[in-house]
Coordinates of C-alpha atoms in Angstrom, one line a residue:
M1 CA 13.8 -8.4 -18.0
P2 CA 15.5 -5.4 -16.3
F3 CA 16.1 -7.2 -13.1
D4 CA 17.6 -10.4 -14.5
A5 CA 20.6 -11.5 -12.5
S6 CA 23.7 -12.4 -14.5
S7 CA 27.1 -13.8 -13.6
K8 CA 28.5 -13.7 -17.1
T9 CA 30.8 -10.8 -16.4
A10 CA 31.9 -12.0 -13.1
T11 CA 35.4 -11.5 -11.8
P12 CA 37.9 -14.3 -11.8
P13 CA 38.0 -16.5 -8.7
A14 CA 39.4 -14.5 -5.7
E15 CA 42.6 -15.4 -4.1
H16 CA 43.0 -18.2 -1.5
G17 CA 40.5 -20.4 -3.3
R18 CA 37.6 -18.1 -3.0
R19 CA 35.1 -18.3 -6.0
E20 CA 31.7 -17.1 -6.9
N21 CA 28.8 -19.0 -5.6
P22 CA 25.5 -17.8 -7.1
R23 CA 23.5 -20.4 -5.3
A24 CA 24.7 -19.2 -1.9
V25 CA 23.9 -15.7 -2.8
A26 CA 20.4 -16.8 -4.0
L27 CA 19.7 -18.6 -0.7
W28 CA 20.7 -15.6 1.3
L29 CA 18.4 -13.4 -0.8
L30 CA 15.5 -15.8 -0.4
A31 CA 16.1 -15.7 3.4
V32 CA 15.9 -11.9 3.3
A33 CA 12.8 -12.0 1.2
G34 CA 11.2 -14.4 3.7
L35 CA 12.0 -11.9 6.5
I36 CA 10.4 -9.1 4.4
W37 CA 7.3 -11.3 4.0
I38 CA 7.0 -11.6 7.8
M39 CA 7.6 -7.9 8.1
V40 CA 4.6 -7.2 5.8
A41 CA 2.4 -9.4 8.0
L42 CA 3.6 -7.7 11.2
G43 CA 2.8 -4.4 9.6
G44 CA -0.7 -5.5 8.9
A45 CA -1.2 -6.7 12.5
T46 CA 0.3 -3.4 13.8
R47 CA -2.1 -1.3 11.7
L48 CA -5.2 -3.4 12.5
T49 CA -4.6 -3.2 16.3
G50 CA -3.9 0.5 16.2
S51 CA -0.4 -0.1 17.6
G52 CA 1.6 1.8 15.0
L53 CA 1.5 5.2 16.8
S54 CA 2.5 3.9 20.2
I55 CA 6.2 4.7 19.8
M56 CA 6.6 8.5 19.1
E57 CA 10.4 8.5 18.7
W58 CA 12.5 7.4 15.8
A59 CA 15.7 6.0 17.4
P60 CA 17.3 3.6 15.0
V61 CA 20.0 2.6 17.5
A62 CA 18.7 3.3 21.0
G63 CA 15.3 2.0 20.0
M64 CA 16.6 -1.5 19.6
L65 CA 16.1 -2.1 23.3
P66 CA 12.6 -2.0 24.9
P67 CA 12.1 0.1 28.0
L68 CA 14.1 -1.3 30.9
S69 CA 12.7 0.7 33.8
Q70 CA 9.4 1.8 35.1
A71 CA 10.5 5.4 34.6
E72 CA 11.1 4.8 30.9
W73 CA 7.8 3.1 30.4
Q74 CA 6.1 6.1 32.1
R75 CA 8.0 8.6 29.9
L76 CA 6.9 6.8 26.7
Y77 CA 3.4 6.5 27.9
D78 CA 3.3 10.2 28.7
L79 CA 4.5 11.0 25.2
Y80 CA 1.8 8.8 23.7
R81 CA -0.9 10.6 25.8
T82 CA -0.1 13.9 23.9
I83 CA -1.4 12.6 20.5
P84 CA -5.0 12.6 19.2
Q85 CA -5.2 8.8 19.0
Y86 CA -4.9 8.6 22.8
E87 CA -7.5 11.2 23.4
L88 CA -10.0 10.0 20.8
V89 CA -9.5 6.2 20.9
N90 CA -7.6 5.0 24.0
A91 CA -8.1 7.6 26.7
G92 CA -7.8 6.1 30.1
F93 CA -6.6 2.7 29.1
G94 CA -3.6 3.0 31.4
L95 CA 0.0 1.9 31.3
E96 CA -0.9 -1.7 30.9
G97 CA -3.1 -1.0 27.9
F98 CA -0.2 1.1 26.4
K99 CA 2.2 -1.8 26.9
Q100 CA -0.1 -4.1 24.8
I101 CA 0.0 -1.9 21.7
F102 CA 3.7 -0.9 22.4
W103 CA 5.0 -4.4 22.1
L104 CA 3.6 -5.1 18.6
E105 CA 5.0 -1.8 17.2
W106 CA 8.3 -2.5 18.9
A107 CA 8.4 -6.0 17.4
H108 CA 7.6 -4.5 14.0
R109 CA 10.5 -2.0 14.2
F110 CA 12.8 -4.6 15.7
W111 CA 12.1 -7.0 12.8
G112 CA 13.0 -4.2 10.4
R113 CA 16.4 -3.8 12.0
L114 CA 16.8 -7.6 11.9
I115 CA 16.2 -7.5 8.1
G116 CA 18.9 -4.8 7.9
F117 CA 21.4 -6.9 9.9
A118 CA 20.6 -10.1 7.9
Y119 CA 21.1 -8.2 4.7
L120 CA 24.3 -6.4 5.6
G121 CA 25.8 -9.4 7.5
G122 CA 25.1 -11.8 4.7
F123 CA 26.4 -9.4 2.1
L124 CA 29.7 -8.8 3.9
L125 CA 30.2 -12.5 4.5
L126 CA 29.5 -13.5 0.9
W127 CA 31.6 -10.6 -0.4
W128 CA 34.5 -11.6 1.9
R129 CA 34.3 -15.1 0.5
G130 CA 34.2 -13.9 -3.1
A131 CA 30.9 -15.5 -3.6
I132 CA 29.0 -12.5 -5.1
P133 CA 29.2 -12.1 -8.9
R134 CA 30.7 -8.7 -9.8
A135 CA 27.8 -7.8 -12.1
L136 CA 25.4 -8.1 -9.1
M137 CA 27.3 -5.7 -6.7
P138 CA 25.6 -2.4 -7.8
R139 CA 22.1 -3.9 -7.4
L140 CA 22.9 -5.4 -4.0
L141 CA 24.3 -2.1 -2.8
L142 CA 21.3 -0.2 -4.2
L143 CA 18.9 -2.6 -2.4
F144 CA 20.7 -1.9 0.9
V145 CA 20.2 1.9 0.4
L146 CA 16.6 1.4 -0.5
G147 CA 16.1 -0.7 2.6
G148 CA 17.4 2.3 4.7
I149 CA 15.1 4.6 2.8
Q150 CA 12.2 2.3 3.6
G151 CA 12.9 2.7 7.3
A152 CA 12.8 6.5 6.8
I153 CA 9.5 6.1 4.9
G154 CA 8.1 4.1 7.8
W155 CA 8.9 6.9 10.2
F156 CA 7.5 9.5 7.7
M157 CA 4.3 7.4 7.7
V158 CA 4.1 7.1 11.4
A159 CA 4.7 10.8 12.0
S160 CA 1.6 11.6 9.9
G161 CA -0.5 10.0 12.7
F162 CA 0.6 12.6 15.2
E163 CA -1.1 15.5 13.4
A164 CA -4.1 17.2 14.9
D165 CA -7.4 15.3 14.7
R166 CA -5.7 12.2 13.3
T167 CA -6.1 8.7 14.9
A168 CA -4.3 6.8 12.1
V169 CA -1.5 7.5 9.6
S170 CA -2.0 9.1 6.2
P171 CA -3.3 6.6 3.6
Y172 CA -0.9 8.0 1.0
R173 CA 2.1 7.4 3.2
L174 CA 0.8 4.0 4.1
V175 CA 0.6 3.0 0.4
L176 CA 4.0 4.4 -0.2
H177 CA 5.4 2.3 2.6
L178 CA 3.6 -0.8 1.5
G179 CA 4.5 -0.3 -2.1
M180 CA 8.2 0.0 -1.2
A181 CA 8.0 -3.2 0.8
F182 CA 6.5 -5.0 -2.3
L183 CA 9.2 -3.5 -4.5
L184 CA 12.1 -4.6 -2.3
F185 CA 10.6 -8.1 -1.9
G186 CA 10.0 -8.3 -5.7
V187 CA 13.5 -7.2 -6.8
I188 CA 15.2 -9.5 -4.2
F189 CA 13.0 -12.5 -5.1
W190 CA 13.5 -12.0 -8.8
T191 CA 17.3 -11.6 -8.4
A192 CA 17.4 -14.9 -6.4
L193 CA 15.4 -16.7 -9.1
G194 CA 17.9 -15.4 -11.7
L195 CA 20.8 -16.9 -9.8
L196 CA 19.1 -20.2 -9.2
R197 CA 17.7 -20.6 -12.7
P198 CA 19.8 -18.4 -15.1
A199 CA 18.9 -20.5 -18.2
R200 CA 15.8 -19.5 -20.2
E201 CA 13.7 -22.3 -21.7
A202 CA 12.0 -22.5 -25.0
L203 CA 8.4 -23.7 -24.4
G204 CA 6.9 -23.6 -27.8
P205 CA 5.5 -21.1 -30.3
R206 CA 2.8 -19.9 -28.0
Q207 CA 5.0 -19.1 -25.0
G208 CA 4.8 -15.4 -25.7
S209 CA 1.0 -15.3 -25.6
V210 CA 0.9 -17.1 -22.3
R211 CA 3.6 -14.7 -21.0
R212 CA 1.5 -11.7 -22.0
Q213 CA -1.6 -13.0 -20.3
A214 CA 0.4 -13.8 -17.1
L215 CA 1.9 -10.3 -17.2
A216 CA -1.5 -8.8 -17.5
A217 CA -2.7 -10.7 -14.4
F218 CA 0.5 -9.8 -12.5
L219 CA 0.1 -6.1 -13.2
L220 CA -3.6 -6.2 -12.2
S221 CA -2.6 -8.0 -9.0
V222 CA -0.1 -5.2 -8.1
A223 CA -2.7 -2.6 -8.8
T224 CA -5.1 -4.5 -6.6
M225 CA -2.6 -4.6 -3.8
L226 CA -1.9 -0.9 -3.9
A227 CA -5.7 -0.2 -4.0
G228 CA -5.9 -2.5 -1.0
G229 CA -3.5 -0.1 0.7
F230 CA -6.0 2.7 0.4
V231 CA -8.7 0.4 1.7
A232 CA -6.5 -0.2 4.7
G233 CA -5.5 3.4 5.1
T234 CA -9.0 4.8 5.0
R235 CA -10.5 1.8 7.0
A236 CA -13.0 1.3 4.1
G237 CA -13.1 -2.4 4.8
F238 CA -15.1 -1.8 7.9
T239 CA -18.0 -0.5 5.8
W240 CA -20.3 -2.2 3.3
N241 CA -19.5 -5.6 4.7
T242 CA -21.6 -7.6 2.2
F243 CA -20.6 -9.2 -1.1
P244 CA -21.0 -9.0 -4.0
L245 CA -23.3 -6.0 -3.6
M246 CA -22.6 -2.9 -1.5
D247 CA -25.7 -1.8 0.4
G248 CA -27.8 -3.7 -2.1
R249 CA -26.2 -1.9 -5.1
L250 CA -23.6 -3.0 -7.6
V251 CA -22.1 0.6 -7.7
P252 CA -22.5 2.2 -4.3
A253 CA -24.2 5.5 -3.6
G254 CA -21.8 8.4 -3.4
Y255 CA -19.3 6.9 -5.7
L256 CA -18.1 10.3 -7.0
D257 CA -19.2 12.6 -4.2
L258 CA -15.9 14.2 -3.4
S259 CA -14.3 17.2 -5.1
P260 CA -11.9 17.4 -6.8
L261 CA -12.9 14.3 -8.6
W262 CA -9.5 12.5 -8.3
T263 CA -9.8 12.4 -4.5
N264 CA -12.6 9.9 -4.7
L265 CA -9.9 7.3 -5.8
T266 CA -8.0 7.6 -2.6
L267 CA -10.3 9.1 0.1
N268 CA -13.9 8.3 -0.7
L269 CA -14.7 5.1 1.2
A270 CA -17.3 3.8 -1.2
T271 CA -15.0 4.4 -4.2
V272 CA -11.9 3.0 -2.6
Q273 CA -13.7 -0.3 -1.6
F274 CA -15.6 -0.6 -4.9
N275 CA -12.4 -0.1 -6.9
H276 CA -10.5 -2.7 -4.9
R277 CA -13.3 -5.2 -5.5
I278 CA -13.4 -4.5 -9.2
L279 CA -9.6 -4.8 -9.6
A280 CA -9.6 -8.0 -7.5
T281 CA -12.3 -9.5 -9.8
L282 CA -10.4 -8.5 -13.0
T283 CA -7.2 -10.0 -11.5
L284 CA -9.0 -13.2 -10.8
L285 CA -10.4 -13.4 -14.3
A286 CA -7.1 -12.6 -15.9
A287 CA -5.3 -15.1 -13.8
F288 CA -7.7 -17.9 -14.6
G289 CA -7.4 -16.9 -18.3
A290 CA -3.6 -17.2 -18.0
A291 CA -3.9 -20.6 -16.3
L292 CA -6.2 -21.9 -19.0
A293 CA -3.8 -20.7 -21.7
A294 CA -0.9 -22.3 -19.9
W295 CA -2.8 -25.6 -19.6
R296 CA -3.6 -25.6 -23.3
R297 CA -0.4 -24.2 -24.8
L298 CA 2.5 -25.1 -22.5
P299 CA 4.2 -28.5 -22.1
V300 CA 4.0 -30.2 -18.8
G301 CA 6.8 -28.7 -16.6
A302 CA 7.9 -25.9 -14.4
A303 CA 6.4 -23.0 -16.4
R304 CA 2.9 -24.5 -16.6
R305 CA 3.0 -25.4 -12.9
A306 CA 4.1 -21.8 -12.0
V307 CA 1.2 -20.2 -13.9
L308 CA -1.3 -22.6 -12.4
G309 CA 0.2 -21.9 -8.9
F310 CA -0.1 -18.1 -9.6
A311 CA -3.8 -18.5 -10.5
G312 CA -4.3 -20.6 -7.4
A313 CA -2.7 -18.0 -5.1
I314 CA -5.0 -15.3 -6.6
G315 CA -8.1 -17.5 -6.2
A316 CA -7.2 -18.2 -2.5
Q317 CA -6.5 -14.5 -1.9
Y318 CA -9.9 -13.5 -3.5
V319 CA -11.8 -15.9 -1.2
L320 CA -9.8 -14.7 1.8
G321 CA -10.6 -11.1 0.9
I322 CA -14.3 -11.8 0.8
A323 CA -14.1 -13.6 4.2
T324 CA -12.1 -10.7 5.7
L325 CA -14.8 -8.2 4.4
V326 CA -17.9 -10.1 5.5
H327 CA -16.4 -10.7 9.0
V328 CA -15.6 -7.0 9.3
V329 CA -11.9 -7.3 9.2
P330 CA -10.8 -9.3 12.3
V331 CA -7.1 -8.9 13.0
S332 CA -6.4 -12.5 12.2
L333 CA -8.0 -12.5 8.7
G334 CA -6.8 -9.0 7.9
T335 CA -3.2 -9.9 8.8
L336 CA -3.5 -13.1 6.8
H337 CA -4.9 -11.2 3.8
Q338 CA -1.9 -8.9 3.8
A339 CA 0.5 -11.8 4.1
V340 CA -1.0 -13.7 1.3
A341 CA -0.6 -10.6 -1.0
V342 CA 3.1 -11.3 -0.8
V343 CA 2.5 -14.9 -1.8
V344 CA 0.6 -13.7 -4.9
L345 CA 3.5 -11.4 -5.7
A346 CA 6.0 -14.2 -5.3
T347 CA 4.0 -16.7 -7.4
G348 CA 3.4 -14.1 -10.1
L349 CA 7.1 -13.3 -10.3
L350 CA 7.9 -17.0 -10.4
A351 CA 5.5 -17.5 -13.3
L352 CA 6.9 -14.6 -15.3
H353 CA 10.5 -15.8 -14.6
T354 CA 9.8 -19.2 -16.0
L355 CA 8.1 -17.6 -19.1
R356 CA 11.0 -15.3 -20.0
H357 CA 12.0 -15.0 -23.6
P358 CA 14.3 -18.0 -24.5
E359 CA 17.9 -17.1 -25.2
H360 CA 19.1 -17.2 -28.8

């Protein structure tokens, strides 16, 4: 796999008794991945409460501290009152109402900075101790750069919500931001797995067929997550709150009403929600197929358990998605649904990692 970690070309032990410690590096990466998981959940809560546009300045350093005076609170509130969301959604809710949405967005941005500090601090400490395999350095440095780019993408997304007649961010930019979070989590998590379990196991002649089925389920799950980003970005989940039919129909009315045709995939509420449902159902079927294949074709052990766990996570997410929909997307269920998407991603990566081609 292109993201497999390797320590085979590592440098000799550093001076003063320092030596490479792949396990320490892996635990640090898993901790960072856990912070990203929480960040994704915070992002979901921020979006669902309409808090994401409450801070109209991108101040990577100065923004670490919340307002410390009444004058600063008033200045930020006055800025917020200049954007359409205030006029069209929150007009007249006062400074106290502004504080309620401000704190969630501030916590979301603060957590992003915390991830950066945890990554950079852990990297420098492990590098100073000589614990990082040399072959891993380029990837770790690239991940740090991508993390910084993710912060810029976050502001790029938020800024779209300040445009005329907008009360929320662009769904395209939201999906870009969410997709980058999934990518960062996935590469970090896969790298940690490679450090903890570098050996590849031969599981029998049908290992390849199970791997292909698990990969199909994984790719479908990623497509479902990105489609879910458009559901979130267009607020399509607040419509057609029945399952399995949409307004009494399998395929909703107006499925291809927009022109040009491709815009239905991202902006037509009926199309966006229907496609998310179909992708989720296909993912569920593919995952259960992979689980059945693993049960029949793999020996008892880590690989079989991983595939079954992946299917279980998808099943739980499917049920949670239905509950979120029929209850008209309450903040609690919507946030949990977004958080469990990361669990699906992690269990899928774990399953694929255990099913890698055995080394010859």
